[in-house]
PDB file of C-alpha atoms in Angstrom:
ATOM      1  CA  UNK A   1      -5.813 -37.177  37.561  1.00 43.00           C
ATOM      2  CA  UNK A   2      -8.616 -34.692  36.919  1.00 41.00           C
ATOM      3  CA  UNK A   3      -6.286 -31.783  37.646  1.00 44.00           C
ATOM      4  CA  UNK A   4      -3.655 -33.201  35.285  1.00 40.00           C
ATOM      5  CA  UNK A   5      -6.275 -33.614  32.554  1.00 41.00           C
ATOM      6  CA  UNK A   6      -7.349 -29.998  32.933  1.00 37.00           C
ATOM      7  CA  UNK A   7      -3.746 -28.800  32.721  1.00 37.00           C
ATOM      8  CA  UNK A   8      -3.120 -30.955  29.633  1.00 35.00           C
ATOM      9  CA  UNK A   9      -6.263 -29.610  27.951  1.00 36.00           C
ATOM     10  CA  UNK A  10      -5.209 -26.039  28.709  1.00 38.00           C
ATOM     11  CA  UNK A  11      -1.803 -26.706  27.142  1.00 38.00           C
ATOM     12  CA  UNK A  12      -3.427 -28.101  24.019  1.00 35.00           C
ATOM     13  CA  UNK A  13      -5.636 -25.032  23.702  1.00 31.00           C
ATOM     14  CA  UNK A  14      -2.656 -22.702  24.116  1.00 37.00           C
ATOM     15  CA  UNK A  15      -0.629 -24.583  21.510  1.00 31.00           C
ATOM     16  CA  UNK A  16      -3.506 -24.512  19.036  1.00 34.00           C
ATOM     17  CA  UNK A  17      -3.963 -20.806  19.682  1.00 35.00           C
ATOM     18  CA  UNK A  18      -0.246 -20.129  19.157  1.00 35.00           C
ATOM     19  CA  UNK A  19      -0.293 -22.038  15.869  1.00 35.00           C
ATOM     20  CA  UNK A  20      -3.037 -19.855  14.446  1.00 37.00           C
ATOM     21  CA  UNK A  21      -1.708 -16.932  12.390  1.00 41.00           C
ATOM     22  CA  UNK A  22      -2.026 -13.860  14.606  1.00 42.00           C
ATOM     23  CA  UNK A  23      -3.489 -11.840  11.767  1.00 41.00           C
ATOM     24  CA  UNK A  24      -6.294 -14.337  11.077  1.00 46.00           C
ATOM     25  CA  UNK A  25      -8.205 -13.021  14.107  1.00 47.00           C
ATOM     26  CA  UNK A  26      -8.010  -9.328  13.377  1.00 46.00           C
ATOM     27  CA  UNK A  27     -11.593  -8.336  12.594  1.00 58.00           C
ATOM     28  CA  UNK A  28     -14.807  -9.946  11.468  1.00 60.00           C
ATOM     29  CA  UNK A  29     -13.163 -13.067  10.121  1.00 70.00           C
ATOM     30  CA  UNK A  30     -10.971 -11.118   7.682  1.00 83.00           C
ATOM     31  CA  UNK A  31      -7.508 -12.688   7.458  1.00 77.00           C
ATOM     32  CA  UNK A  32      -4.495 -12.405   5.193  1.00 70.00           C
ATOM     33  CA  UNK A  33      -6.011 -15.202   3.115  1.00 75.00           C
ATOM     34  CA  UNK A  34      -9.289 -13.348   2.554  1.00 84.00           C
ATOM     35  CA  UNK A  35      -9.646 -12.589  -1.190  1.00 87.00           C
ATOM     36  CA  UNK A  36     -10.290  -8.874  -0.836  1.00 95.00           C
ATOM     37  CA  UNK A  37      -9.235  -5.579  -2.386  1.00 96.00           C
ATOM     38  CA  UNK A  38      -8.134  -2.535  -0.381  1.00 97.00           C
ATOM     39  CA  UNK A  39      -9.200   0.700  -2.071  1.00 97.00           C
ATOM     40  CA  UNK A  40      -8.588   4.412  -1.634  1.00 98.00           C
ATOM     41  CA  UNK A  41     -12.080   5.288  -2.809  1.00 97.00           C
ATOM     42  CA  UNK A  42     -12.623   8.893  -3.813  1.00 97.00           C
ATOM     43  CA  UNK A  43     -16.341   8.441  -4.528  1.00 96.00           C
ATOM     44  CA  UNK A  44     -17.071   8.941  -0.821  1.00 96.00           C
ATOM     45  CA  UNK A  45     -13.574   9.569   0.605  1.00 98.00           C
ATOM     46  CA  UNK A  46     -13.343   6.231   2.409  1.00 98.00           C
ATOM     47  CA  UNK A  47     -10.742   3.527   2.656  1.00 98.00           C
ATOM     48  CA  UNK A  48     -12.635   0.363   1.770  1.00 97.00           C
ATOM     49  CA  UNK A  49     -11.856  -3.348   2.017  1.00 97.00           C
ATOM     50  CA  UNK A  50     -14.096  -5.063  -0.509  1.00 95.00           C
ATOM     51  CA  UNK A  51     -15.001  -8.645  -1.393  1.00 92.00           C
ATOM     52  CA  UNK A  52     -14.578  -8.565  -5.192  1.00 88.00           C
ATOM     53  CA  UNK A  53     -16.816 -11.605  -5.705  1.00 84.00           C
ATOM     54  CA  UNK A  54     -19.939 -10.123  -4.118  1.00 79.00           C
ATOM     55  CA  UNK A  55     -21.787  -6.919  -4.966  1.00 69.00           C
ATOM     56  CA  UNK A  56     -22.088  -4.372  -2.173  1.00 61.00           C
ATOM     57  CA  UNK A  57     -19.791  -6.449   0.023  1.00 79.00           C
ATOM     58  CA  UNK A  58     -17.770  -4.006   2.088  1.00 90.00           C
ATOM     59  CA  UNK A  59     -15.810  -6.009   4.631  1.00 94.00           C
ATOM     60  CA  UNK A  60     -14.521  -2.872   6.353  1.00 95.00           C
ATOM     61  CA  UNK A  61     -14.331   0.846   5.741  1.00 96.00           C
ATOM     62  CA  UNK A  62     -12.805   3.922   7.303  1.00 98.00           C
ATOM     63  CA  UNK A  63     -14.695   5.970   8.172  1.00 97.00           C
ATOM     64  CA  UNK A  64     -17.403   3.366   8.797  1.00 95.00           C
ATOM     65  CA  UNK A  65     -20.366   3.320   6.396  1.00 91.00           C
ATOM     66  CA  UNK A  66     -22.684   4.937   8.952  1.00 93.00           C
ATOM     67  CA  UNK A  67     -20.187   7.724   9.762  1.00 95.00           C
ATOM     68  CA  UNK A  68     -19.681  10.966   7.807  1.00 96.00           C
ATOM     69  CA  UNK A  69     -17.046  10.685   5.050  1.00 95.00           C
ATOM     70  CA  UNK A  70     -13.564  12.086   5.491  1.00 96.00           C
ATOM     71  CA  UNK A  71     -12.989  15.683   4.503  1.00 96.00           C
ATOM     72  CA  UNK A  72      -9.771  14.563   2.823  1.00 98.00           C
ATOM     73  CA  UNK A  73      -9.535  12.736  -0.493  1.00 98.00           C
ATOM     74  CA  UNK A  74      -7.696   9.384  -0.132  1.00 98.00           C
ATOM     75  CA  UNK A  75      -4.956   8.432  -2.559  1.00 98.00           C
ATOM     76  CA  UNK A  76      -3.459   5.218  -1.160  1.00 98.00           C
ATOM     77  CA  UNK A  77      -4.007   2.552   1.509  1.00 98.00           C
ATOM     78  CA  UNK A  78      -1.635  -0.156   2.709  1.00 97.00           C
ATOM     79  CA  UNK A  79      -1.962  -3.078   5.098  1.00 96.00           C
ATOM     80  CA  UNK A  80       0.828  -2.896   7.669  1.00 95.00           C
ATOM     81  CA  UNK A  81       1.582  -5.170  10.616  1.00 93.00           C
ATOM     82  CA  UNK A  82       3.168  -4.000  13.874  1.00 93.00           C
ATOM     83  CA  UNK A  83       3.897  -6.666  16.507  1.00 93.00           C
ATOM     84  CA  UNK A  84       1.223  -8.935  15.042  1.00 91.00           C
ATOM     85  CA  UNK A  85      -1.417  -6.189  14.954  1.00 94.00           C
ATOM     86  CA  UNK A  86      -2.897  -5.126  11.612  1.00 95.00           C
ATOM     87  CA  UNK A  87      -3.145  -1.438  10.731  1.00 96.00           C
ATOM     88  CA  UNK A  88      -4.123   0.527   7.646  1.00 97.00           C
ATOM     89  CA  UNK A  89      -1.746   3.278   6.547  1.00 98.00           C
ATOM     90  CA  UNK A  90      -3.754   5.752   4.481  1.00 98.00           C
ATOM     91  CA  UNK A  91      -2.517   8.676   2.421  1.00 98.00           C
ATOM     92  CA  UNK A  92      -4.803  11.607   1.637  1.00 98.00           C
ATOM     93  CA  UNK A  93      -4.469  14.945  -0.071  1.00 98.00           C
ATOM     94  CA  UNK A  94      -3.194  16.823   2.966  1.00 97.00           C
ATOM     95  CA  UNK A  95      -2.933  14.004   5.558  1.00 98.00           C
ATOM     96  CA  UNK A  96      -1.447  10.652   6.434  1.00 98.00           C
ATOM     97  CA  UNK A  97      -3.221   8.405   8.940  1.00 98.00           C
ATOM     98  CA  UNK A  98      -2.477   5.141  10.697  1.00 98.00           C
ATOM     99  CA  UNK A  99      -5.686   3.317  11.661  1.00 98.00           C
ATOM    100  CA  UNK A 100      -5.924   0.155  13.764  1.00 97.00           C
ATOM    101  CA  UNK A 101      -7.902  -2.335  11.728  1.00 96.00           C
ATOM    102  CA  UNK A 102      -9.741  -4.313  14.401  1.00 94.00           C
ATOM    103  CA  UNK A 103     -11.526  -1.318  15.950  1.00 95.00           C
ATOM    104  CA  UNK A 104     -10.867   1.506  13.434  1.00 96.00           C
ATOM    105  CA  UNK A 105      -9.054   3.531  16.066  1.00 97.00           C
ATOM    106  CA  UNK A 106      -7.043   6.458  14.690  1.00 98.00           C
ATOM    107  CA  UNK A 107      -3.481   5.996  15.980  1.00 98.00           C
ATOM    108  CA  UNK A 108      -1.549   8.650  14.069  1.00 98.00           C
ATOM    109  CA  UNK A 109      -2.751  11.647  12.075  1.00 98.00           C
ATOM    110  CA  UNK A 110      -0.139  13.909  10.527  1.00 98.00           C
ATOM    111  CA  UNK A 111      -0.505  16.824   8.109  1.00 97.00           C
ATOM    112  CA  UNK A 112       1.212  16.545   4.750  1.00 97.00           C
ATOM    113  CA  UNK A 113       1.090  18.361   1.421  1.00 98.00           C
ATOM    114  CA  UNK A 114      -2.113  18.663  -0.572  1.00 97.00           C
ATOM    115  CA  UNK A 115      -0.529  16.491  -3.285  1.00 97.00           C
ATOM    116  CA  UNK A 116       0.265  13.556  -0.968  1.00 98.00           C
ATOM    117  CA  UNK A 117       0.097  10.406  -3.114  1.00 97.00           C
ATOM    118  CA  UNK A 118       1.410   7.598  -0.921  1.00 98.00           C
ATOM    119  CA  UNK A 119       2.958   6.811   2.450  1.00 98.00           C
ATOM    120  CA  UNK A 120       5.152   4.230   4.134  1.00 98.00           C
ATOM    121  CA  UNK A 121       5.709   3.182   7.739  1.00 98.00           C
ATOM    122  CA  UNK A 122       9.314   3.005   8.955  1.00 98.00           C
ATOM    123  CA  UNK A 123      10.639   0.613  11.636  1.00 96.00           C
ATOM    124  CA  UNK A 124      10.768   3.248  14.391  1.00 97.00           C
ATOM    125  CA  UNK A 125       7.168   4.327  13.781  1.00 97.00           C
ATOM    126  CA  UNK A 126       8.012   7.352  11.653  1.00 98.00           C
ATOM    127  CA  UNK A 127       6.107   7.777   8.396  1.00 98.00           C
ATOM    128  CA  UNK A 128       7.349   8.854   4.967  1.00 98.00           C
ATOM    129  CA  UNK A 129       5.012  10.550   2.505  1.00 98.00           C
ATOM    130  CA  UNK A 130       5.523  11.417  -1.147  1.00 98.00           C
ATOM    131  CA  UNK A 131       3.953  14.580  -2.527  1.00 98.00           C
ATOM    132  CA  UNK A 132       3.795  14.811  -6.291  1.00 97.00           C
ATOM    133  CA  UNK A 133       2.952  18.383  -7.270  1.00 96.00           C
ATOM    134  CA  UNK A 134       5.172  19.722  -4.520  1.00 97.00           C
ATOM    135  CA  UNK A 135       8.035  17.408  -5.491  1.00 98.00           C
ATOM    136  CA  UNK A 136       8.700  16.524  -1.869  1.00 98.00           C
ATOM    137  CA  UNK A 137       9.526  13.490   0.238  1.00 98.00           C
ATOM    138  CA  UNK A 138       8.439  14.238   3.816  1.00 98.00           C
ATOM    139  CA  UNK A 139       9.692  12.280   6.829  1.00 98.00           C
ATOM    140  CA  UNK A 140       7.174  12.560   9.691  1.00 98.00           C
ATOM    141  CA  UNK A 141       8.360  11.852  13.246  1.00 98.00           C
ATOM    142  CA  UNK A 142       5.291  13.467  14.794  1.00 97.00           C
ATOM    143  CA  UNK A 143       2.679  16.096  13.966  1.00 96.00           C
ATOM    144  CA  UNK A 144       5.141  18.975  14.251  1.00 95.00           C
ATOM    145  CA  UNK A 145       8.455  17.181  13.783  1.00 97.00           C
ATOM    146  CA  UNK A 146       9.152  16.484  10.116  1.00 98.00           C
ATOM    147  CA  UNK A 147      11.904  16.870   7.523  1.00 98.00           C
ATOM    148  CA  UNK A 148      11.392  17.590   3.812  1.00 98.00           C
ATOM    149  CA  UNK A 149      13.620  16.387   0.979  1.00 98.00           C
ATOM    150  CA  UNK A 150      13.107  17.634  -2.554  1.00 98.00           C
ATOM    151  CA  UNK A 151      12.241  14.788  -4.917  1.00 98.00           C
ATOM    152  CA  UNK A 152      10.701  15.654  -8.305  1.00 98.00           C
ATOM    153  CA  UNK A 153       7.404  13.956  -9.232  1.00 98.00           C
ATOM    154  CA  UNK A 154       7.294  12.066  -5.905  1.00 98.00           C
ATOM    155  CA  UNK A 155       4.572   9.382  -6.167  1.00 98.00           C
ATOM    156  CA  UNK A 156       5.553   6.055  -4.568  1.00 98.00           C
ATOM    157  CA  UNK A 157       7.413   4.814  -1.492  1.00 98.00           C
ATOM    158  CA  UNK A 158       8.247   1.357  -0.049  1.00 98.00           C
ATOM    159  CA  UNK A 159      10.332   0.228   2.922  1.00 98.00           C
ATOM    160  CA  UNK A 160      12.770  -2.659   2.338  1.00 98.00           C
ATOM    161  CA  UNK A 161      13.279  -4.389   5.707  1.00 97.00           C
ATOM    162  CA  UNK A 162      15.930  -6.840   4.478  1.00 97.00           C
ATOM    163  CA  UNK A 163      18.184  -4.116   3.069  1.00 97.00           C
ATOM    164  CA  UNK A 164      17.111  -1.490   5.605  1.00 97.00           C
ATOM    165  CA  UNK A 165      16.438   1.131   2.968  1.00 98.00           C
ATOM    166  CA  UNK A 166      13.576   3.190   1.589  1.00 98.00           C
ATOM    167  CA  UNK A 167      12.694   2.990  -2.099  1.00 98.00           C
ATOM    168  CA  UNK A 168      11.085   6.170  -3.445  1.00 98.00           C
ATOM    169  CA  UNK A 169       9.625   6.687  -6.906  1.00 98.00           C
ATOM    170  CA  UNK A 170       9.541  10.033  -8.656  1.00 98.00           C
ATOM    171  CA  UNK A 171      11.369  11.206 -11.748  1.00 98.00           C
ATOM    172  CA  UNK A 172      13.707   8.294 -10.987  1.00 98.00           C
ATOM    173  CA  UNK A 173      13.726   5.304  -8.659  1.00 98.00           C
ATOM    174  CA  UNK A 174      15.649   6.341  -5.542  1.00 98.00           C
ATOM    175  CA  UNK A 175      17.154   4.300  -2.730  1.00 98.00           C
ATOM    176  CA  UNK A 176      17.549   6.057   0.632  1.00 98.00           C
ATOM    177  CA  UNK A 177      19.266   4.745   3.724  1.00 98.00           C
ATOM    178  CA  UNK A 178      17.533   5.379   7.052  1.00 98.00           C
ATOM    179  CA  UNK A 179      19.817   5.783  10.054  1.00 96.00           C
ATOM    180  CA  UNK A 180      19.336   7.704  13.316  1.00 95.00           C
ATOM    181  CA  UNK A 181      15.946   9.017  12.179  1.00 96.00           C
ATOM    182  CA  UNK A 182      17.487  10.548   9.053  1.00 97.00           C
ATOM    183  CA  UNK A 183      17.230   9.714   5.354  1.00 98.00           C
ATOM    184  CA  UNK A 184      20.295   9.862   3.122  1.00 98.00           C
ATOM    185  CA  UNK A 185      20.348   9.234  -0.621  1.00 98.00           C
ATOM    186  CA  UNK A 186      22.254   6.071  -1.486  1.00 98.00           C
ATOM    187  CA  UNK A 187      21.580   5.544  -5.198  1.00 98.00           C
ATOM    188  CA  UNK A 188      19.118   6.321  -7.984  1.00 98.00           C
ATOM    189  CA  UNK A 189      18.088   4.600 -11.200  1.00 98.00           C
ATOM    190  CA  UNK A 190      16.765   6.024 -14.471  1.00 98.00           C
ATOM    191  CA  UNK A 191      13.215   4.971 -15.318  1.00 98.00           C
ATOM    192  CA  UNK A 192      12.492   3.378 -18.690  1.00 97.00           C
ATOM    193  CA  UNK A 193      11.052   5.685 -21.365  1.00 96.00           C
ATOM    194  CA  UNK A 194      10.160   8.748 -19.260  1.00 96.00           C
ATOM    195  CA  UNK A 195      10.821  10.211 -15.779  1.00 97.00           C
ATOM    196  CA  UNK A 196       7.199   9.964 -14.637  1.00 97.00           C
ATOM    197  CA  UNK A 197       6.911   7.377 -11.863  1.00 97.00           C
ATOM    198  CA  UNK A 198       3.457   6.588 -10.440  1.00 97.00           C
ATOM    199  CA  UNK A 199       3.131   3.450  -8.331  1.00 98.00           C
ATOM    200  CA  UNK A 200       5.693   1.465  -6.359  1.00 98.00           C
ATOM    201  CA  UNK A 201       4.807  -1.807  -4.612  1.00 98.00           C
ATOM    202  CA  UNK A 202       6.756  -5.010  -3.853  1.00 98.00           C
ATOM    203  CA  UNK A 203       6.076  -8.510  -5.104  1.00 96.00           C
ATOM    204  CA  UNK A 204       4.960 -11.045  -2.499  1.00 92.00           C
ATOM    205  CA  UNK A 205       8.047 -13.252  -2.336  1.00 90.00           C
ATOM    206  CA  UNK A 206      10.636 -12.189  -4.924  1.00 95.00           C
ATOM    207  CA  UNK A 207      13.081  -9.296  -4.353  1.00 97.00           C
ATOM    208  CA  UNK A 208      11.382  -7.201  -7.015  1.00 98.00           C
ATOM    209  CA  UNK A 209       9.351  -4.002  -7.126  1.00 98.00           C
ATOM    210  CA  UNK A 210       6.379  -3.196  -9.334  1.00 98.00           C
ATOM    211  CA  UNK A 211       7.010   0.192 -10.914  1.00 98.00           C
ATOM    212  CA  UNK A 212       4.578   2.099 -13.114  1.00 98.00           C
ATOM    213  CA  UNK A 213       5.052   5.355 -14.971  1.00 97.00           C
ATOM    214  CA  UNK A 214       3.103   7.237 -17.637  1.00 96.00           C
ATOM    215  CA  UNK A 215       4.230   4.752 -20.255  1.00 97.00           C
ATOM    216  CA  UNK A 216       4.009   1.217 -18.874  1.00 98.00           C
ATOM    217  CA  UNK A 217       4.356  -1.184 -15.932  1.00 98.00           C
ATOM    218  CA  UNK A 218       7.696  -2.767 -15.072  1.00 98.00           C
ATOM    219  CA  UNK A 219       9.299  -4.963 -12.478  1.00 98.00           C
ATOM    220  CA  UNK A 220      12.567  -3.807 -10.969  1.00 98.00           C
ATOM    221  CA  UNK A 221      14.893  -6.609  -9.895  1.00 98.00           C
ATOM    222  CA  UNK A 222      16.670  -5.345  -6.783  1.00 98.00           C
ATOM    223  CA  UNK A 223      19.501  -7.845  -7.104  1.00 97.00           C
ATOM    224  CA  UNK A 224      20.320  -7.160 -10.772  1.00 98.00           C
ATOM    225  CA  UNK A 225      19.104  -3.520 -10.684  1.00 98.00           C
ATOM    226  CA  UNK A 226      17.287  -4.030 -13.982  1.00 98.00           C
ATOM    227  CA  UNK A 227      13.806  -3.101 -15.193  1.00 98.00           C
ATOM    228  CA  UNK A 228      11.643  -5.589 -17.081  1.00 98.00           C
ATOM    229  CA  UNK A 229       8.448  -4.577 -18.933  1.00 98.00           C
ATOM    230  CA  UNK A 230       5.246  -6.242 -17.707  1.00 97.00           C
ATOM    231  CA  UNK A 231       2.508  -4.292 -19.492  1.00 96.00           C
ATOM    232  CA  UNK A 232       2.325  -1.512 -22.059  1.00 96.00           C
ATOM    233  CA  UNK A 233      -0.814  -0.018 -20.504  1.00 96.00           C
ATOM    234  CA  UNK A 234      -0.273   3.666 -19.866  1.00 96.00           C
ATOM    235  CA  UNK A 235      -1.147   5.698 -16.747  1.00 95.00           C
ATOM    236  CA  UNK A 236      -1.391   2.767 -14.329  1.00 97.00           C
ATOM    237  CA  UNK A 237      -2.001   4.189 -10.853  1.00 97.00           C
ATOM    238  CA  UNK A 238      -1.627   1.019  -8.751  1.00 98.00           C
ATOM    239  CA  UNK A 239      -0.353  -2.537  -9.072  1.00 98.00           C
ATOM    240  CA  UNK A 240      -0.124  -5.604  -6.819  1.00 97.00           C
ATOM    241  CA  UNK A 241       0.312  -9.360  -6.928  1.00 95.00           C
ATOM    242  CA  UNK A 242      -2.485 -11.855  -6.261  1.00 92.00           C
ATOM    243  CA  UNK A 243      -1.837 -14.889  -4.052  1.00 89.00           C
ATOM    244  CA  UNK A 244      -1.693 -17.055  -7.208  1.00 90.00           C
ATOM    245  CA  UNK A 245       1.229 -15.015  -8.542  1.00 92.00           C
ATOM    246  CA  UNK A 246      -0.674 -13.012 -11.147  1.00 94.00           C
ATOM    247  CA  UNK A 247      -0.090  -9.258 -11.454  1.00 96.00           C
ATOM    248  CA  UNK A 248      -3.103  -6.938 -11.302  1.00 96.00           C
ATOM    249  CA  UNK A 249      -3.506  -3.212 -11.891  1.00 97.00           C
ATOM    250  CA  UNK A 250      -6.195  -0.613 -11.486  1.00 96.00           C
ATOM    251  CA  UNK A 251      -7.700  -0.369 -14.965  1.00 95.00           C
ATOM    252  CA  UNK A 252      -6.531   2.984 -16.394  1.00 92.00           C
ATOM    253  CA  UNK A 253      -9.018   2.797 -19.273  1.00 88.00           C
ATOM    254  CA  UNK A 254     -12.184   3.129 -17.142  1.00 85.00           C
ATOM    255  CA  UNK A 255     -12.188   6.905 -17.491  1.00 74.00           C
ATOM    256  CA  UNK A 256     -15.940   7.103 -18.062  1.00 80.00           C
ATOM    257  CA  UNK A 257     -16.596   6.583 -14.345  1.00 84.00           C
ATOM    258  CA  UNK A 258     -14.794   9.732 -13.218  1.00 79.00           C
ATOM    259  CA  UNK A 259     -11.606  11.661 -13.793  1.00 87.00           C
ATOM    260  CA  UNK A 260      -8.646  10.284 -15.705  1.00 85.00           C
ATOM    261  CA  UNK A 261      -6.957   9.135 -12.499  1.00 91.00           C
ATOM    262  CA  UNK A 262      -9.930   7.223 -11.075  1.00 95.00           C
ATOM    263  CA  UNK A 263     -11.126   3.669 -11.764  1.00 95.00           C
ATOM    264  CA  UNK A 264     -13.688   1.155 -10.524  1.00 94.00           C
ATOM    265  CA  UNK A 265     -11.930  -2.008 -11.758  1.00 94.00           C
ATOM    266  CA  UNK A 266      -8.793  -4.077 -11.335  1.00 95.00           C
ATOM    267  CA  UNK A 267      -7.537  -6.291 -14.160  1.00 95.00           C
ATOM    268  CA  UNK A 268      -4.719  -8.828 -14.570  1.00 95.00           C
ATOM    269  CA  UNK A 269      -1.784  -7.975 -16.812  1.00 95.00           C
ATOM    270  CA  UNK A 270       0.337 -11.103 -16.242  1.00 92.00           C
ATOM    271  CA  UNK A 271      -1.040 -13.450 -17.276  1.00 90.00           C
ATOM    272  CA  UNK A 272      -4.002 -11.947 -19.087  1.00 74.00           C
ATOM    273  CA  UNK A 273      -7.227 -13.818 -19.742  1.00 64.00           C
ATOM    274  CA  UNK A 274     -10.707 -13.372 -21.091  1.00 58.00           C
ATOM    275  CA  UNK A 275     -13.330 -11.882 -18.757  1.00 61.00           C
ATOM    276  CA  UNK A 276     -10.871 -11.410 -15.919  1.00 83.00           C
ATOM    277  CA  UNK A 277     -11.884  -8.255 -14.133  1.00 90.00           C
ATOM    278  CA  UNK A 278     -13.166  -7.226 -10.743  1.00 92.00           C
ATOM    279  CA  UNK A 279     -15.410  -4.165 -10.745  1.00 92.00           C
ATOM    280  CA  UNK A 280     -16.363  -2.430  -7.525  1.00 91.00           C
ATOM    281  CA  UNK A 281     -19.639  -0.834  -8.492  1.00 90.00           C
ATOM    282  CA  UNK A 282     -19.916   2.824  -7.541  1.00 91.00           C
ATOM    283  CA  UNK A 283     -16.224   3.161  -6.734  1.00 94.00           C
ATOM    284  CA  UNK A 284     -13.886   5.854  -7.977  1.00 96.00           C
ATOM    285  CA  UNK A 285     -10.645   4.710  -6.451  1.00 96.00           C
ATOM    286  CA  UNK A 286      -7.237   6.169  -7.064  1.00 96.00           C
ATOM    287  CA  UNK A 287      -5.377   3.062  -5.931  1.00 97.00           C
ATOM    288  CA  UNK A 288      -6.602  -0.459  -5.200  1.00 97.00           C
ATOM    289  CA  UNK A 289      -4.561  -3.512  -4.303  1.00 96.00           C
ATOM    290  CA  UNK A 290      -5.052  -7.087  -3.194  1.00 96.00           C
ATOM    291  CA  UNK A 291      -5.334  -7.489   0.584  1.00 94.00           C
ATOM    292  CA  UNK A 292      -2.113  -9.158   1.674  1.00 88.00           C
ATOM    293  CA  UNK A 293       0.762  -9.286   4.084  1.00 88.00           C
ATOM    294  CA  UNK A 294       3.562  -7.089   2.796  1.00 91.00           C
ATOM    295  CA  UNK A 295       6.424  -9.221   4.088  1.00 92.00           C
ATOM    296  CA  UNK A 296       8.897  -7.207   2.040  1.00 96.00           C
ATOM    297  CA  UNK A 297       8.343  -4.184   4.270  1.00 96.00           C
ATOM    298  CA  UNK A 298       6.943  -5.289   7.664  1.00 93.00           C
TER     299      UNK A 298
END
């Protein structure tokens, strides 16, 4: 009877363990439900995960706070999941890096253009980067194995796992198919107002993309292929959706803290409300988004 009790207890423990979300155990108690903001902070060239409700509350950073800062200026950071393991995909001026979250181990480190603005992980482990001033979409298979495709004003990129395609934002919104380690243009869509795309990021549950350009922020409905205006704020560099469904952007009007492309605050644009702002004191981030699973892509 004692042996049977031990076996039964072990089964219960295993079932309870299996029912826990794999990503809730990744590092220091940080889970997908943690209300945090992931920033590409150019004040000290670190990728930072920050608790927006507490001052000086870095939950994680790369490089770590006690380590020297990166020599490269970060432009974007995304939370990606591979086989239940959480990674951070970081774009820099001149690099793209894949970092394992739980121990900050550098997994991939590829050179890109000095105007690299964002990156995306593809299902086979390859990485796509978009490079604005160079007008280039680069497909990285390894450090030395890459393919360049001209794409004017290249700024944003997102993988669509359901449709098995890559969305790329530049002077237009482009849809590329990815087959046999090759990208092929499938279709493109004119942007509202001006051909100056900046950020591209999916909504949490709906088949829609957040798209910003010099003029405003829009949602793009993938099923109807239509843009809808969300905010008339200009020069929005990053946008994401909170767990409650609200849409937040990096505040483009906080220019007093640095250059015109840097900010220290995120604000809601749908819906808007009084005194709704999260400021990360001392930050000068290019892009900052809510910490979340990106089920659209991974």
